[in-house]
Amino acid sequence: MALITVPEGKHSDTGASGAPRWMNCPGSIRLTKKLGKKARKAGMEAAYGTAAHTLAALCLENDAEPWEYTGDEIEIAGQYKFEVGEDMIKSVQVYVDFVWSMMSKFKDKDPILHIERPMQSKLHKDAFGQADVTIEVPNERLIVPDFKNGMVPVEVKGPQTKYYGCLALE
């Protein structure tokens, strides 16, 4: 069994995950800055999501199946450790299958797959983030599948997806 370590990531005050909050309440950006790290401290559920995202990225990067990582452990920011088990494998499999189905659907158009792609806006220094996946279908479309691990309802046209779409287009 392997141990996969994930360091703590950099967070944007105007990032995609907080977009539903700060787009509706711009004042929350200033409050979050004032509160500092306490306001952004992620709990165990968020860490589990990061572990599942890590597994999804590994599967896509290595053309592997989630079950191949059964029993491995994923450690998040030196704080939480999760064993790759049945629940994580099932949710990651749905996501990986979707990504590969989109790549297959547009294979005759040479789609370009970006996994855990860091993006930075040229328009605003605090507009940055890392999209789970973006698929560029040249001269046709941009697909931005956001992996939620089955824990959070997904708004297909929600602010987080739009945010990543805008950064990817830029």
Short mmCIF file of N, CA and C in Angstrom, two decimals:
data_model
loop_
_atom_site.label_atom_id
_atom_site.label_comp_id
_atom_site.label_asym_id
_atom_site.label_seq_id
_atom_site.Cartn_x
_atom_site.Cartn_y
_atom_site.Cartn_z
N MET A 1 0.83 -1.18 0.00
CA MET A 1 0.00 0.00 0.00
C MET A 1 0.88 1.24 0.00
N ALA A 2 0.43 2.24 -0.73
CA ALA A 2 1.21 3.47 -0.87
C ALA A 2 0.60 4.60 -0.04
N LEU A 3 1.45 5.55 0.33
CA LEU A 3 0.99 6.77 0.98
C LEU A 3 1.17 7.90 -0.02
N ILE A 4 0.08 8.58 -0.32
CA ILE A 4 0.09 9.71 -1.26
C ILE A 4 -0.11 10.96 -0.43
N THR A 5 0.84 11.90 -0.48
CA THR A 5 0.72 13.11 0.33
C THR A 5 0.35 14.31 -0.54
N VAL A 6 -0.54 15.12 -0.01
CA VAL A 6 -1.02 16.32 -0.70
C VAL A 6 -0.74 17.51 0.21
N PRO A 7 0.14 18.43 -0.23
CA PRO A 7 0.42 19.60 0.61
C PRO A 7 -0.75 20.57 0.63
N GLU A 8 -0.73 21.48 1.59
CA GLU A 8 -1.78 22.50 1.66
C GLU A 8 -1.65 23.40 0.44
N GLY A 9 -2.79 23.71 -0.18
CA GLY A 9 -2.79 24.54 -1.39
C GLY A 9 -2.95 26.01 -1.08
N LYS A 10 -2.72 26.82 -2.08
CA LYS A 10 -2.90 28.26 -1.98
C LYS A 10 -4.37 28.56 -2.24
N HIS A 11 -4.92 29.53 -1.51
CA HIS A 11 -6.34 29.85 -1.65
C HIS A 11 -6.53 31.31 -2.07
N SER A 12 -7.45 31.51 -2.98
CA SER A 12 -7.79 32.85 -3.44
C SER A 12 -8.97 33.39 -2.64
N ASP A 13 -8.87 34.66 -2.26
CA ASP A 13 -9.98 35.29 -1.54
C ASP A 13 -11.21 35.43 -2.44
N THR A 14 -10.97 35.44 -3.75
CA THR A 14 -12.08 35.52 -4.71
C THR A 14 -12.06 34.27 -5.59
N GLY A 15 -11.88 33.13 -4.96
CA GLY A 15 -11.77 31.88 -5.69
C GLY A 15 -13.11 31.27 -6.07
N ALA A 16 -13.02 30.26 -6.90
CA ALA A 16 -14.22 29.61 -7.44
C ALA A 16 -15.08 28.95 -6.37
N SER A 17 -14.46 28.28 -5.41
CA SER A 17 -15.28 27.57 -4.42
C SER A 17 -16.09 28.53 -3.56
N GLY A 18 -15.60 29.75 -3.36
CA GLY A 18 -16.33 30.75 -2.59
C GLY A 18 -17.20 31.65 -3.43
N ALA A 19 -17.20 31.45 -4.75
CA ALA A 19 -17.94 32.33 -5.67
C ALA A 19 -19.42 32.48 -5.32
N PRO A 20 -20.13 31.41 -4.95
CA PRO A 20 -21.54 31.61 -4.60
C PRO A 20 -21.72 32.59 -3.44
N ARG A 21 -20.73 32.63 -2.52
CA ARG A 21 -20.80 33.56 -1.39
C ARG A 21 -20.39 34.97 -1.81
N TRP A 22 -19.18 35.12 -2.35
CA TRP A 22 -18.68 36.48 -2.59
C TRP A 22 -19.33 37.18 -3.77
N MET A 23 -19.90 36.42 -4.71
CA MET A 23 -20.61 37.07 -5.81
C MET A 23 -21.94 37.67 -5.31
N ASN A 24 -22.52 37.02 -4.31
CA ASN A 24 -23.77 37.53 -3.73
C ASN A 24 -23.52 38.53 -2.61
N CYS A 25 -22.34 38.49 -2.01
CA CYS A 25 -22.02 39.39 -0.90
C CYS A 25 -20.55 39.80 -1.02
N PRO A 26 -20.24 40.77 -1.87
CA PRO A 26 -18.86 41.20 -2.06
C PRO A 26 -18.15 41.60 -0.75
N GLY A 27 -18.90 42.06 0.23
CA GLY A 27 -18.30 42.43 1.51
C GLY A 27 -17.68 41.26 2.24
N SER A 28 -18.11 40.05 1.90
CA SER A 28 -17.57 38.86 2.56
C SER A 28 -16.08 38.66 2.23
N ILE A 29 -15.62 39.22 1.12
CA ILE A 29 -14.21 39.10 0.75
C ILE A 29 -13.36 39.81 1.82
N ARG A 30 -13.75 41.01 2.15
CA ARG A 30 -13.01 41.79 3.15
C ARG A 30 -13.08 41.12 4.52
N LEU A 31 -14.26 40.63 4.88
CA LEU A 31 -14.41 39.96 6.17
C LEU A 31 -13.53 38.72 6.23
N THR A 32 -13.50 37.94 5.17
CA THR A 32 -12.68 36.73 5.13
C THR A 32 -11.21 37.08 5.29
N LYS A 33 -10.76 38.14 4.63
CA LYS A 33 -9.36 38.57 4.78
C LYS A 33 -9.08 38.97 6.22
N LYS A 34 -10.01 39.68 6.83
CA LYS A 34 -9.84 40.15 8.21
C LYS A 34 -9.75 38.97 9.18
N LEU A 35 -10.56 37.95 8.95
CA LEU A 35 -10.56 36.78 9.83
C LEU A 35 -9.35 35.88 9.60
N GLY A 36 -8.75 35.97 8.41
CA GLY A 36 -7.55 35.20 8.11
C GLY A 36 -7.82 33.72 7.93
N LYS A 37 -6.82 32.91 8.29
CA LYS A 37 -6.90 31.46 8.07
C LYS A 37 -8.07 30.81 8.80
N LYS A 38 -8.49 31.40 9.93
CA LYS A 38 -9.62 30.83 10.67
C LYS A 38 -10.87 30.73 9.79
N ALA A 39 -11.05 31.70 8.89
CA ALA A 39 -12.24 31.74 8.04
C ALA A 39 -12.19 30.69 6.94
N ARG A 40 -10.99 30.24 6.62
CA ARG A 40 -10.85 29.31 5.49
C ARG A 40 -10.43 27.91 5.92
N LYS A 41 -10.36 27.66 7.20
CA LYS A 41 -9.90 26.36 7.67
C LYS A 41 -10.88 25.28 7.21
N ALA A 42 -10.35 24.35 6.46
CA ALA A 42 -11.18 23.27 5.93
C ALA A 42 -11.28 22.14 6.96
N GLY A 43 -12.43 21.54 7.02
CA GLY A 43 -12.65 20.44 7.94
C GLY A 43 -12.38 19.09 7.29
N MET A 44 -12.75 18.06 8.00
CA MET A 44 -12.50 16.70 7.53
C MET A 44 -13.25 16.41 6.23
N GLU A 45 -14.47 16.93 6.06
CA GLU A 45 -15.24 16.68 4.85
C GLU A 45 -14.53 17.27 3.63
N ALA A 46 -14.01 18.49 3.78
CA ALA A 46 -13.28 19.12 2.68
C ALA A 46 -12.00 18.34 2.38
N ALA A 47 -11.33 17.88 3.42
CA ALA A 47 -10.11 17.10 3.23
C ALA A 47 -10.41 15.78 2.51
N TYR A 48 -11.53 15.15 2.86
CA TYR A 48 -11.93 13.93 2.16
C TYR A 48 -12.17 14.22 0.68
N GLY A 49 -12.81 15.35 0.40
CA GLY A 49 -13.03 15.75 -0.99
C GLY A 49 -11.71 15.95 -1.72
N THR A 50 -10.74 16.55 -1.04
CA THR A 50 -9.42 16.73 -1.65
C THR A 50 -8.77 15.38 -1.93
N ALA A 51 -8.93 14.45 -1.02
CA ALA A 51 -8.39 13.10 -1.23
C ALA A 51 -9.04 12.44 -2.45
N ALA A 52 -10.35 12.57 -2.57
CA ALA A 52 -11.06 12.00 -3.72
C ALA A 52 -10.62 12.68 -5.02
N HIS A 53 -10.43 14.00 -4.98
CA HIS A 53 -9.93 14.72 -6.16
C HIS A 53 -8.54 14.23 -6.54
N THR A 54 -7.72 13.98 -5.54
CA THR A 54 -6.37 13.48 -5.79
C THR A 54 -6.43 12.12 -6.48
N LEU A 55 -7.31 11.26 -6.00
CA LEU A 55 -7.47 9.94 -6.62
C LEU A 55 -7.95 10.09 -8.06
N ALA A 56 -8.91 10.97 -8.30
CA ALA A 56 -9.42 11.18 -9.66
C ALA A 56 -8.31 11.65 -10.58
N ALA A 57 -7.50 12.59 -10.11
CA ALA A 57 -6.39 13.10 -10.93
C ALA A 57 -5.39 11.99 -11.23
N LEU A 58 -5.07 11.18 -10.23
CA LEU A 58 -4.14 10.06 -10.45
C LEU A 58 -4.67 9.11 -11.51
N CYS A 59 -5.95 8.80 -11.43
CA CYS A 59 -6.56 7.88 -12.40
C CYS A 59 -6.50 8.46 -13.82
N LEU A 60 -6.83 9.74 -13.96
CA LEU A 60 -6.82 10.37 -15.28
C LEU A 60 -5.39 10.52 -15.82
N GLU A 61 -4.46 10.91 -14.95
CA GLU A 61 -3.07 11.09 -15.38
C GLU A 61 -2.41 9.78 -15.78
N ASN A 62 -2.77 8.71 -15.08
CA ASN A 62 -2.11 7.41 -15.29
C ASN A 62 -2.96 6.42 -16.07
N ASP A 63 -4.11 6.88 -16.60
CA ASP A 63 -5.03 5.99 -17.31
C ASP A 63 -5.29 4.72 -16.48
N ALA A 64 -5.62 4.96 -15.21
CA ALA A 64 -5.84 3.86 -14.27
C ALA A 64 -7.29 3.89 -13.80
N GLU A 65 -7.69 2.83 -13.15
CA GLU A 65 -9.03 2.72 -12.57
C GLU A 65 -8.92 2.98 -11.06
N PRO A 66 -9.92 3.60 -10.47
CA PRO A 66 -9.85 3.90 -9.03
C PRO A 66 -9.59 2.67 -8.15
N TRP A 67 -10.15 1.52 -8.50
CA TRP A 67 -9.97 0.33 -7.67
C TRP A 67 -8.50 -0.07 -7.57
N GLU A 68 -7.69 0.35 -8.54
CA GLU A 68 -6.27 -0.01 -8.52
C GLU A 68 -5.54 0.63 -7.33
N TYR A 69 -6.17 1.61 -6.70
CA TYR A 69 -5.57 2.30 -5.55
C TYR A 69 -6.18 1.83 -4.22
N THR A 70 -6.98 0.77 -4.25
CA THR A 70 -7.62 0.25 -3.05
C THR A 70 -6.58 0.00 -1.96
N GLY A 71 -6.89 0.55 -0.78
CA GLY A 71 -6.00 0.35 0.37
C GLY A 71 -4.90 1.39 0.49
N ASP A 72 -4.62 2.13 -0.56
CA ASP A 72 -3.64 3.22 -0.45
C ASP A 72 -4.19 4.28 0.48
N GLU A 73 -3.31 5.08 1.04
CA GLU A 73 -3.73 6.17 1.91
C GLU A 73 -3.36 7.50 1.27
N ILE A 74 -4.26 8.47 1.45
CA ILE A 74 -4.02 9.81 0.94
C ILE A 74 -4.03 10.75 2.14
N GLU A 75 -2.91 11.43 2.33
CA GLU A 75 -2.75 12.35 3.46
C GLU A 75 -2.88 13.79 2.97
N ILE A 76 -3.74 14.55 3.61
CA ILE A 76 -4.02 15.93 3.20
C ILE A 76 -3.39 16.91 4.19
N ALA A 77 -2.48 17.73 3.66
CA ALA A 77 -1.83 18.82 4.42
C ALA A 77 -1.28 18.36 5.77
N GLY A 78 -0.85 17.11 5.85
CA GLY A 78 -0.28 16.59 7.09
C GLY A 78 -1.27 16.48 8.24
N GLN A 79 -2.56 16.63 7.92
CA GLN A 79 -3.57 16.70 8.97
C GLN A 79 -4.54 15.52 8.97
N TYR A 80 -4.98 15.11 7.80
CA TYR A 80 -5.97 14.05 7.69
C TYR A 80 -5.43 12.96 6.77
N LYS A 81 -5.79 11.72 7.09
CA LYS A 81 -5.37 10.59 6.28
C LYS A 81 -6.60 9.74 5.97
N PHE A 82 -6.78 9.40 4.69
CA PHE A 82 -7.94 8.61 4.27
C PHE A 82 -7.47 7.41 3.48
N GLU A 83 -8.07 6.27 3.78
CA GLU A 83 -7.78 5.07 3.00
C GLU A 83 -8.71 5.05 1.79
N VAL A 84 -8.18 4.71 0.64
CA VAL A 84 -8.99 4.58 -0.56
C VAL A 84 -9.85 3.34 -0.40
N GLY A 85 -11.15 3.58 -0.25
CA GLY A 85 -12.09 2.49 -0.03
C GLY A 85 -13.25 2.54 -1.02
N GLU A 86 -14.22 1.71 -0.77
CA GLU A 86 -15.34 1.51 -1.69
C GLU A 86 -16.10 2.79 -2.03
N ASP A 87 -16.45 3.61 -1.04
CA ASP A 87 -17.21 4.82 -1.31
C ASP A 87 -16.44 5.80 -2.19
N MET A 88 -15.17 6.01 -1.86
CA MET A 88 -14.36 6.92 -2.66
C MET A 88 -14.18 6.38 -4.07
N ILE A 89 -13.95 5.10 -4.18
CA ILE A 89 -13.76 4.47 -5.49
C ILE A 89 -15.00 4.64 -6.36
N LYS A 90 -16.18 4.44 -5.78
CA LYS A 90 -17.43 4.57 -6.55
C LYS A 90 -17.62 5.98 -7.09
N SER A 91 -17.44 6.99 -6.24
CA SER A 91 -17.67 8.37 -6.69
C SER A 91 -16.62 8.80 -7.71
N VAL A 92 -15.38 8.41 -7.50
CA VAL A 92 -14.32 8.77 -8.45
C VAL A 92 -14.55 8.06 -9.78
N GLN A 93 -15.03 6.83 -9.74
CA GLN A 93 -15.28 6.09 -10.98
C GLN A 93 -16.31 6.79 -11.86
N VAL A 94 -17.37 7.32 -11.24
CA VAL A 94 -18.39 8.06 -12.00
C VAL A 94 -17.75 9.25 -12.72
N TYR A 95 -16.93 9.98 -12.00
CA TYR A 95 -16.27 11.17 -12.57
C TYR A 95 -15.29 10.80 -13.67
N VAL A 96 -14.44 9.83 -13.40
CA VAL A 96 -13.44 9.40 -14.39
C VAL A 96 -14.15 8.89 -15.65
N ASP A 97 -15.20 8.11 -15.48
CA ASP A 97 -15.95 7.61 -16.64
C ASP A 97 -16.53 8.77 -17.46
N PHE A 98 -17.05 9.80 -16.76
CA PHE A 98 -17.60 10.95 -17.47
C PHE A 98 -16.52 11.65 -18.28
N VAL A 99 -15.38 11.91 -17.67
CA VAL A 99 -14.29 12.60 -18.37
C VAL A 99 -13.87 11.80 -19.60
N TRP A 100 -13.67 10.49 -19.44
CA TRP A 100 -13.26 9.67 -20.60
C TRP A 100 -14.36 9.62 -21.65
N SER A 101 -15.63 9.66 -21.23
CA SER A 101 -16.72 9.64 -22.22
C SER A 101 -16.71 10.93 -23.06
N MET A 102 -16.39 12.06 -22.43
CA MET A 102 -16.30 13.32 -23.17
C MET A 102 -15.10 13.30 -24.12
N MET A 103 -14.00 12.76 -23.67
CA MET A 103 -12.81 12.65 -24.54
C MET A 103 -13.13 11.76 -25.74
N SER A 104 -13.85 10.68 -25.50
CA SER A 104 -14.22 9.75 -26.57
C SER A 104 -15.24 10.38 -27.53
N LYS A 105 -16.20 11.09 -26.96
CA LYS A 105 -17.25 11.72 -27.77
C LYS A 105 -16.66 12.68 -28.81
N PHE A 106 -15.59 13.37 -28.43
CA PHE A 106 -14.99 14.37 -29.32
C PHE A 106 -13.63 13.93 -29.88
N LYS A 107 -13.36 12.63 -29.84
CA LYS A 107 -12.03 12.15 -30.23
C LYS A 107 -11.64 12.53 -31.66
N ASP A 108 -12.60 12.63 -32.55
CA ASP A 108 -12.29 13.00 -33.94
C ASP A 108 -11.92 14.48 -34.08
N LYS A 109 -12.07 15.24 -32.98
CA LYS A 109 -11.75 16.68 -33.01
C LYS A 109 -10.51 16.99 -32.18
N ASP A 110 -9.76 15.95 -31.79
CA ASP A 110 -8.52 16.10 -31.03
C ASP A 110 -8.68 16.92 -29.75
N PRO A 111 -9.53 16.46 -28.82
CA PRO A 111 -9.72 17.21 -27.58
C PRO A 111 -8.43 17.23 -26.75
N ILE A 112 -8.29 18.30 -25.99
CA ILE A 112 -7.11 18.46 -25.14
C ILE A 112 -7.57 18.40 -23.69
N LEU A 113 -7.03 17.45 -22.95
CA LEU A 113 -7.41 17.23 -21.56
C LEU A 113 -6.39 17.91 -20.64
N HIS A 114 -6.89 18.75 -19.72
CA HIS A 114 -6.06 19.37 -18.70
C HIS A 114 -6.56 18.86 -17.35
N ILE A 115 -5.65 18.32 -16.54
CA ILE A 115 -6.01 17.75 -15.25
C ILE A 115 -5.41 18.61 -14.14
N GLU A 116 -6.26 19.02 -13.17
CA GLU A 116 -5.82 19.87 -12.06
C GLU A 116 -4.98 21.02 -12.58
N ARG A 117 -5.58 21.75 -13.49
CA ARG A 117 -4.90 22.84 -14.21
C ARG A 117 -4.92 24.14 -13.40
N PRO A 118 -3.74 24.63 -13.00
CA PRO A 118 -3.70 25.93 -12.34
C PRO A 118 -3.99 27.03 -13.34
N MET A 119 -4.82 28.00 -12.95
CA MET A 119 -5.18 29.09 -13.85
C MET A 119 -5.10 30.41 -13.09
N GLN A 120 -4.68 31.45 -13.79
CA GLN A 120 -4.54 32.78 -13.21
C GLN A 120 -5.10 33.80 -14.20
N SER A 121 -5.97 34.67 -13.71
CA SER A 121 -6.52 35.70 -14.57
C SER A 121 -5.48 36.79 -14.82
N LYS A 122 -5.50 37.31 -16.02
CA LYS A 122 -4.65 38.46 -16.36
C LYS A 122 -5.35 39.75 -15.93
N LEU A 123 -6.63 39.65 -15.61
CA LEU A 123 -7.42 40.83 -15.28
C LEU A 123 -7.43 41.17 -13.79
N HIS A 124 -7.20 40.16 -12.94
CA HIS A 124 -7.26 40.40 -11.49
C HIS A 124 -6.32 39.43 -10.79
N LYS A 125 -5.40 39.97 -9.99
CA LYS A 125 -4.39 39.14 -9.33
C LYS A 125 -4.98 38.10 -8.38
N ASP A 126 -6.15 38.37 -7.81
CA ASP A 126 -6.75 37.43 -6.87
C ASP A 126 -7.70 36.43 -7.53
N ALA A 127 -7.82 36.52 -8.84
CA ALA A 127 -8.69 35.57 -9.55
C ALA A 127 -7.80 34.44 -10.09
N PHE A 128 -7.72 33.39 -9.31
CA PHE A 128 -6.94 32.23 -9.71
C PHE A 128 -7.56 30.99 -9.09
N GLY A 129 -7.13 29.86 -9.55
CA GLY A 129 -7.63 28.62 -9.00
C GLY A 129 -7.11 27.44 -9.78
N GLN A 130 -7.65 26.30 -9.46
CA GLN A 130 -7.23 25.07 -10.12
C GLN A 130 -8.48 24.28 -10.47
N ALA A 131 -8.74 24.17 -11.74
CA ALA A 131 -9.91 23.40 -12.19
C ALA A 131 -9.59 21.91 -12.12
N ASP A 132 -10.56 21.13 -11.70
CA ASP A 132 -10.36 19.68 -11.64
C ASP A 132 -9.94 19.17 -13.01
N VAL A 133 -10.74 19.52 -13.99
CA VAL A 133 -10.49 19.11 -15.38
C VAL A 133 -11.05 20.18 -16.30
N THR A 134 -10.34 20.44 -17.37
CA THR A 134 -10.93 21.18 -18.49
C THR A 134 -10.62 20.38 -19.74
N ILE A 135 -11.59 20.33 -20.63
CA ILE A 135 -11.41 19.65 -21.91
C ILE A 135 -11.66 20.68 -22.99
N GLU A 136 -10.63 20.95 -23.76
CA GLU A 136 -10.75 21.88 -24.88
C GLU A 136 -11.05 21.09 -26.14
N VAL A 137 -12.14 21.40 -26.79
CA VAL A 137 -12.44 20.85 -28.10
C VAL A 137 -12.15 22.00 -29.05
N PRO A 138 -10.99 21.96 -29.74
CA PRO A 138 -10.54 23.10 -30.53
C PRO A 138 -11.60 23.68 -31.46
N ASN A 139 -11.72 24.99 -31.40
CA ASN A 139 -12.64 25.75 -32.24
C ASN A 139 -14.11 25.38 -32.06
N GLU A 140 -14.44 24.70 -30.94
CA GLU A 140 -15.83 24.29 -30.75
C GLU A 140 -16.39 24.56 -29.35
N ARG A 141 -15.70 24.06 -28.32
CA ARG A 141 -16.25 24.18 -26.97
C ARG A 141 -15.19 23.94 -25.91
N LEU A 142 -15.57 24.32 -24.71
CA LEU A 142 -14.76 24.09 -23.53
C LEU A 142 -15.65 23.36 -22.53
N ILE A 143 -15.20 22.23 -22.05
CA ILE A 143 -15.97 21.43 -21.09
C ILE A 143 -15.26 21.54 -19.74
N VAL A 144 -16.02 21.92 -18.70
CA VAL A 144 -15.44 22.11 -17.37
C VAL A 144 -16.19 21.24 -16.36
N PRO A 145 -15.87 19.95 -16.29
CA PRO A 145 -16.56 19.08 -15.33
C PRO A 145 -15.97 19.25 -13.93
N ASP A 146 -16.77 19.73 -13.00
CA ASP A 146 -16.32 19.98 -11.63
C ASP A 146 -16.73 18.80 -10.76
N PHE A 147 -15.76 18.11 -10.20
CA PHE A 147 -16.00 16.91 -9.39
C PHE A 147 -16.43 17.31 -7.98
N LYS A 148 -17.60 16.87 -7.56
CA LYS A 148 -18.12 17.19 -6.23
C LYS A 148 -18.18 15.99 -5.31
N ASN A 149 -17.76 14.83 -5.76
CA ASN A 149 -17.66 13.65 -4.91
C ASN A 149 -18.99 13.19 -4.32
N GLY A 150 -20.09 13.64 -4.91
CA GLY A 150 -21.40 13.19 -4.45
C GLY A 150 -21.83 13.78 -3.12
N MET A 151 -21.09 14.75 -2.60
CA MET A 151 -21.38 15.31 -1.28
C MET A 151 -22.15 16.63 -1.35
N VAL A 152 -22.04 17.33 -2.47
CA VAL A 152 -22.63 18.66 -2.60
C VAL A 152 -23.45 18.71 -3.88
N PRO A 153 -24.67 19.23 -3.83
CA PRO A 153 -25.44 19.36 -5.08
C PRO A 153 -24.69 20.26 -6.06
N VAL A 154 -24.72 19.90 -7.31
CA VAL A 154 -23.97 20.64 -8.34
C VAL A 154 -24.92 21.48 -9.16
N GLU A 155 -24.61 22.76 -9.27
CA GLU A 155 -25.34 23.65 -10.17
C GLU A 155 -24.55 23.69 -11.47
N VAL A 156 -25.08 23.10 -12.50
CA VAL A 156 -24.36 23.03 -13.76
C VAL A 156 -23.98 24.42 -14.26
N LYS A 157 -24.87 25.37 -14.09
CA LYS A 157 -24.59 26.73 -14.54
C LYS A 157 -24.27 27.64 -13.36
N GLY A 158 -23.74 27.06 -12.28
CA GLY A 158 -23.44 27.82 -11.08
C GLY A 158 -22.18 28.66 -11.20
N PRO A 159 -21.97 29.53 -10.22
CA PRO A 159 -20.84 30.46 -10.25
C PRO A 159 -19.47 29.78 -10.32
N GLN A 160 -19.31 28.65 -9.63
CA GLN A 160 -18.00 28.00 -9.62
C GLN A 160 -17.62 27.51 -11.01
N THR A 161 -18.56 26.89 -11.71
CA THR A 161 -18.29 26.41 -13.06
C THR A 161 -18.03 27.58 -14.01
N LYS A 162 -18.81 28.64 -13.87
CA LYS A 162 -18.61 29.82 -14.71
C LYS A 162 -17.24 30.43 -14.46
N TYR A 163 -16.83 30.49 -13.21
CA TYR A 163 -15.55 31.05 -12.83
C TYR A 163 -14.42 30.28 -13.53
N TYR A 164 -14.44 28.96 -13.40
CA TYR A 164 -13.40 28.15 -14.04
C TYR A 164 -13.48 28.26 -15.56
N GLY A 165 -14.69 28.33 -16.10
CA GLY A 165 -14.84 28.49 -17.55
C GLY A 165 -14.21 29.78 -18.03
N CYS A 166 -14.45 30.88 -17.29
CA CYS A 166 -13.87 32.17 -17.66
C CYS A 166 -12.34 32.13 -17.59
N LEU A 167 -11.80 31.55 -16.52
CA LEU A 167 -10.33 31.47 -16.41
C LEU A 167 -9.76 30.60 -17.53
N ALA A 168 -10.42 29.50 -17.84
CA ALA A 168 -9.92 28.62 -18.90
C ALA A 168 -9.99 29.29 -20.26
N LEU A 169 -11.05 30.05 -20.51
CA LEU A 169 -11.15 30.79 -21.77
C LEU A 169 -10.07 31.86 -21.89
N GLU A 170 -9.81 32.51 -20.75
CA GLU A 170 -8.81 33.57 -20.74
C GLU A 170 -7.45 33.00 -21.06
#
